[in-house]
C-alpha cells in the first residue's frame, strides 16, 4: 500500500511540474460604457497550435472579494495555472458571453506573462482595441488576434522583452 501511495505522489508531483503559471493583465478602455458585467473567457495559443483555455477569467481574479472586474479604465489582474505551451504566446481568443445589464465591453489590451519549471519567462501583449458587443462595431462578441506567423526574431524579443500582437501605436479609446 505504501508503494502505491508513493507512486501516486510521484505522479502528482510530475503533473504539477508540467504546469505553468499565467499572469494576465486586462485593460478596459476609457470610452463611455466601456465596462461590462458579462463573463469573459480567453484562449491563449502558441505557434504549434497548443492552447490554454480559461472559461471564466474572473475565476483567476486577484483583485479581492467583491471587486467589480472589467470596469471603465480599469487594469484588472488575474493569475492561474495551466498546461505549459510554447513561447512566445502568439494567439488570443477573447470572448464575452454578451449577458448582463452592461453587456458591451471595450478592451484596450491583454498582457500575458507565463513561466514554469525549466521554462524561461515569456511576455506577450495583445492590443485588442475593440468592442466585444452585439450593438457596437465590429458587432462581435469575440476578438481574435493571431501573431503566430509574424516574423519576430528571438533577438528582437530579447531586446524589447516581450512579443507584441496587434497595433501598439496607441489605443483608440484614449
mmCIF file of C-alpha atoms in Angstrom:
data_model
loop_
_atom_site.group_PDB
_atom_site.id
_atom_site.type_symbol
_atom_site.label_atom_id
_atom_site.label_comp_id
_atom_site.label_asym_id
_atom_site.label_seq_id
_atom_site.Cartn_x
_atom_site.Cartn_y
_atom_site.Cartn_z
ATOM 1 C CA UNK A 1 0.000 0.000 0.000
ATOM 2 C CA UNK A 2 2.859 2.385 0.827
ATOM 3 C CA UNK A 3 4.338 1.716 -2.622
ATOM 4 C CA UNK A 4 1.041 2.737 -4.297
ATOM 5 C CA UNK A 5 0.832 5.958 -2.247
ATOM 6 C CA UNK A 6 4.454 6.836 -3.104
ATOM 7 C CA UNK A 7 3.805 6.173 -6.798
ATOM 8 C CA UNK A 8 0.670 8.331 -6.672
ATOM 9 C CA UNK A 9 2.598 11.185 -5.022
ATOM 10 C CA UNK A 10 5.326 10.958 -7.678
ATOM 11 C CA UNK A 11 2.665 11.205 -10.401
ATOM 12 C CA UNK A 12 1.076 14.239 -8.729
ATOM 13 C CA UNK A 13 4.468 15.953 -8.377
ATOM 14 C CA UNK A 14 5.341 15.177 -12.020
ATOM 15 C CA UNK A 15 1.966 16.534 -13.191
ATOM 16 C CA UNK A 16 2.401 19.754 -11.164
ATOM 17 C CA UNK A 17 5.850 20.247 -12.699
ATOM 18 C CA UNK A 18 4.251 20.225 -16.172
ATOM 19 C CA UNK A 19 2.043 23.224 -15.330
ATOM 20 C CA UNK A 20 2.891 26.847 -15.961
ATOM 21 C CA UNK A 21 1.684 29.973 -14.209
ATOM 22 C CA UNK A 22 -0.073 32.563 -16.356
ATOM 23 C CA UNK A 23 -0.417 36.154 -15.147
ATOM 24 C CA UNK A 24 -2.961 38.115 -17.165
ATOM 25 C CA UNK A 25 -3.441 41.889 -17.135
ATOM 26 C CA UNK A 26 -6.594 43.195 -18.816
ATOM 27 C CA UNK A 27 -7.066 46.908 -19.558
ATOM 28 C CA UNK A 28 -10.613 48.100 -20.172
ATOM 29 C CA UNK A 29 -10.994 51.149 -22.394
ATOM 30 C CA UNK A 30 -11.764 54.643 -21.158
ATOM 31 C CA UNK A 31 -14.643 55.392 -23.552
ATOM 32 C CA UNK A 32 -18.144 55.801 -22.121
ATOM 33 C CA UNK A 33 -19.853 52.490 -21.318
ATOM 34 C CA UNK A 34 -16.599 50.557 -21.874
ATOM 35 C CA UNK A 35 -17.160 48.361 -18.801
ATOM 36 C CA UNK A 36 -19.162 45.155 -18.676
ATOM 37 C CA UNK A 37 -20.816 42.700 -16.314
ATOM 38 C CA UNK A 38 -20.568 39.871 -18.851
ATOM 39 C CA UNK A 39 -18.496 36.739 -18.371
ATOM 40 C CA UNK A 40 -15.163 36.944 -20.202
ATOM 41 C CA UNK A 41 -13.239 33.891 -21.387
ATOM 42 C CA UNK A 42 -9.933 33.595 -23.165
ATOM 43 C CA UNK A 43 -7.842 31.071 -25.011
ATOM 44 C CA UNK A 44 -4.095 31.576 -25.403
ATOM 45 C CA UNK A 45 -2.161 29.736 -28.085
ATOM 46 C CA UNK A 46 1.338 29.069 -29.346
ATOM 47 C CA UNK A 47 2.755 28.631 -32.859
ATOM 48 C CA UNK A 48 2.428 24.824 -32.635
ATOM 49 C CA UNK A 49 -1.352 25.069 -32.135
ATOM 50 C CA UNK A 50 -1.335 24.188 -28.424
ATOM 51 C CA UNK A 51 -3.588 26.257 -26.189
ATOM 52 C CA UNK A 52 -4.674 27.140 -22.675
ATOM 53 C CA UNK A 53 -8.365 27.845 -22.100
ATOM 54 C CA UNK A 54 -9.807 29.939 -19.292
ATOM 55 C CA UNK A 55 -13.622 29.632 -19.491
ATOM 56 C CA UNK A 56 -14.273 32.329 -16.850
ATOM 57 C CA UNK A 57 -11.340 34.695 -16.421
ATOM 58 C CA UNK A 58 -12.831 36.241 -13.277
ATOM 59 C CA UNK A 59 -12.197 32.895 -11.538
ATOM 60 C CA UNK A 60 -8.480 33.700 -11.837
ATOM 61 C CA UNK A 61 -9.029 37.200 -10.413
ATOM 62 C CA UNK A 62 -6.590 38.613 -7.859
ATOM 63 C CA UNK A 63 -8.355 41.888 -7.076
ATOM 64 C CA UNK A 64 -10.123 40.670 -3.939
ATOM 65 C CA UNK A 65 -13.639 39.734 -2.848
ATOM 66 C CA UNK A 66 -16.441 41.939 -4.127
ATOM 67 C CA UNK A 67 -14.239 43.603 -6.761
ATOM 68 C CA UNK A 68 -16.051 44.642 -9.952
ATOM 69 C CA UNK A 69 -13.938 43.443 -12.887
ATOM 70 C CA UNK A 70 -13.891 44.902 -16.408
ATOM 71 C CA UNK A 71 -14.953 48.409 -15.441
ATOM 72 C CA UNK A 72 -14.120 51.536 -17.440
ATOM 73 C CA UNK A 73 -10.373 52.421 -17.394
ATOM 74 C CA UNK A 74 -9.534 49.555 -15.006
ATOM 75 C CA UNK A 75 -6.439 47.394 -15.178
ATOM 76 C CA UNK A 76 -7.509 44.020 -13.781
ATOM 77 C CA UNK A 77 -5.057 41.314 -12.721
ATOM 78 C CA UNK A 78 -5.572 37.565 -12.956
ATOM 79 C CA UNK A 79 -3.371 34.531 -12.371
ATOM 80 C CA UNK A 80 -3.811 30.817 -12.791
ATOM 81 C CA UNK A 81 -2.151 27.555 -13.701
ATOM 82 C CA UNK A 82 -2.437 25.653 -16.934
ATOM 83 C CA UNK A 83 -0.509 23.361 -19.223
ATOM 84 C CA UNK A 84 2.850 24.693 -20.372
ATOM 85 C CA UNK A 85 2.779 25.570 -24.055
ATOM 86 C CA UNK A 86 5.392 27.123 -26.323
ATOM 87 C CA UNK A 87 6.760 30.621 -26.084
ATOM 88 C CA UNK A 88 6.000 33.186 -27.074
ATOM 89 C CA UNK A 89 2.230 33.010 -26.742
ATOM 90 C CA UNK A 90 1.077 34.317 -30.109
ATOM 91 C CA UNK A 91 -2.696 33.940 -30.378
ATOM 92 C CA UNK A 92 -5.607 35.179 -28.308
ATOM 93 C CA UNK A 93 -9.305 34.403 -28.465
ATOM 94 C CA UNK A 94 -11.084 36.824 -26.126
ATOM 95 C CA UNK A 95 -14.832 36.243 -25.793
ATOM 96 C CA UNK A 96 -17.708 37.873 -23.931
ATOM 97 C CA UNK A 97 -20.901 35.929 -23.243
ATOM 98 C CA UNK A 98 -22.818 39.157 -24.014
ATOM 99 C CA UNK A 99 -25.065 38.792 -20.967
ATOM 100 C CA UNK A 100 -25.826 41.089 -18.071
ATOM 101 C CA UNK A 101 -27.131 44.617 -17.637
ATOM 102 C CA UNK A 102 -23.974 46.081 -19.173
ATOM 103 C CA UNK A 103 -23.142 43.610 -21.919
ATOM 104 C CA UNK A 104 -20.868 45.627 -24.234
ATOM 105 C CA UNK A 105 -17.157 45.812 -23.395
ATOM 106 C CA UNK A 106 -14.251 47.743 -24.879
ATOM 107 C CA UNK A 107 -10.922 46.016 -24.277
ATOM 108 C CA UNK A 108 -7.726 48.003 -24.836
ATOM 109 C CA UNK A 109 -5.225 45.195 -24.335
ATOM 110 C CA UNK A 110 -4.410 41.871 -22.700
ATOM 111 C CA UNK A 111 -0.877 41.308 -21.420
ATOM 112 C CA UNK A 112 0.183 37.779 -20.515
ATOM 113 C CA UNK A 113 3.278 36.579 -18.706
ATOM 114 C CA UNK A 114 3.912 32.856 -18.432
ATOM 115 C CA UNK A 115 6.563 30.745 -16.781
ATOM 116 C CA UNK A 116 7.009 27.264 -15.444
ATOM 117 C CA UNK A 117 9.546 24.696 -14.307
ATOM 118 C CA UNK A 118 12.630 24.800 -16.522
ATOM 119 C CA UNK A 119 10.967 27.447 -18.739
ATOM 120 C CA UNK A 120 12.053 30.996 -19.452
ATOM 121 C CA UNK A 121 9.578 33.735 -18.643
ATOM 122 C CA UNK A 122 7.566 34.804 -21.700
ATOM 123 C CA UNK A 123 5.586 38.037 -22.088
ATOM 124 C CA UNK A 124 3.101 38.878 -24.837
ATOM 125 C CA UNK A 125 0.973 41.987 -25.261
ATOM 126 C CA UNK A 126 -2.187 41.610 -27.344
ATOM 127 C CA UNK A 127 -3.551 45.005 -28.429
ATOM 128 C CA UNK A 128 -7.257 44.243 -28.798
ATOM 129 C CA UNK A 129 -8.584 47.841 -29.154
ATOM 130 C CA UNK A 130 -12.079 46.612 -29.944
ATOM 131 C CA UNK A 131 -15.646 46.407 -28.682
ATOM 132 C CA UNK A 132 -16.899 42.970 -27.739
ATOM 133 C CA UNK A 133 -20.571 43.765 -28.211
ATOM 134 C CA UNK A 134 -23.532 42.875 -30.397
ATOM 135 C CA UNK A 135 -24.578 46.545 -30.635
ATOM 136 C CA UNK A 136 -21.245 48.265 -31.443
ATOM 137 C CA UNK A 137 -18.855 47.856 -34.364
ATOM 138 C CA UNK A 138 -17.484 45.319 -35.279
ATOM 139 C CA UNK A 139 -20.683 43.693 -33.844
ATOM 140 C CA UNK A 140 -18.898 40.621 -32.494
ATOM 141 C CA UNK A 141 -18.574 39.090 -29.040
ATOM 142 C CA UNK A 142 -15.151 37.632 -29.865
ATOM 143 C CA UNK A 143 -11.812 39.242 -30.673
ATOM 144 C CA UNK A 144 -9.252 37.034 -32.397
ATOM 145 C CA UNK A 145 -5.624 38.110 -32.566
ATOM 146 C CA UNK A 146 -3.092 35.825 -34.187
ATOM 147 C CA UNK A 147 0.542 36.828 -34.454
ATOM 148 C CA UNK A 148 1.876 33.293 -34.817
ATOM 149 C CA UNK A 149 3.051 33.927 -38.368
ATOM 150 C CA UNK A 150 4.768 37.214 -37.504
ATOM 151 C CA UNK A 151 8.444 37.283 -38.369
ATOM 152 C CA UNK A 152 9.615 38.450 -34.968
ATOM 153 C CA UNK A 153 13.072 37.151 -34.220
ATOM 154 C CA UNK A 154 14.349 35.897 -30.895
ATOM 155 C CA UNK A 155 16.886 38.783 -30.668
ATOM 156 C CA UNK A 156 14.057 41.294 -31.194
ATOM 157 C CA UNK A 157 12.022 39.717 -28.396
ATOM 158 C CA UNK A 158 15.129 39.682 -26.195
ATOM 159 C CA UNK A 159 15.714 43.383 -26.930
ATOM 160 C CA UNK A 160 12.149 44.519 -26.176
ATOM 161 C CA UNK A 161 11.426 41.915 -23.502
ATOM 162 C CA UNK A 162 8.053 40.973 -24.965
ATOM 163 C CA UNK A 163 6.188 39.813 -28.046
ATOM 164 C CA UNK A 164 3.581 42.228 -29.426
ATOM 165 C CA UNK A 165 0.436 41.258 -31.344
ATOM 166 C CA UNK A 166 -1.776 43.976 -32.825
ATOM 167 C CA UNK A 167 -1.423 47.721 -33.232
ATOM 168 C CA UNK A 168 0.758 49.068 -30.420
ATOM 169 C CA UNK A 169 0.857 52.691 -31.587
ATOM 170 C CA UNK A 170 -1.909 53.807 -29.249
ATOM 171 C CA UNK A 171 -5.383 52.918 -28.145
ATOM 172 C CA UNK A 172 -8.485 54.069 -29.979
ATOM 173 C CA UNK A 173 -10.200 54.631 -26.625
ATOM 174 C CA UNK A 174 -7.784 57.322 -25.447
#
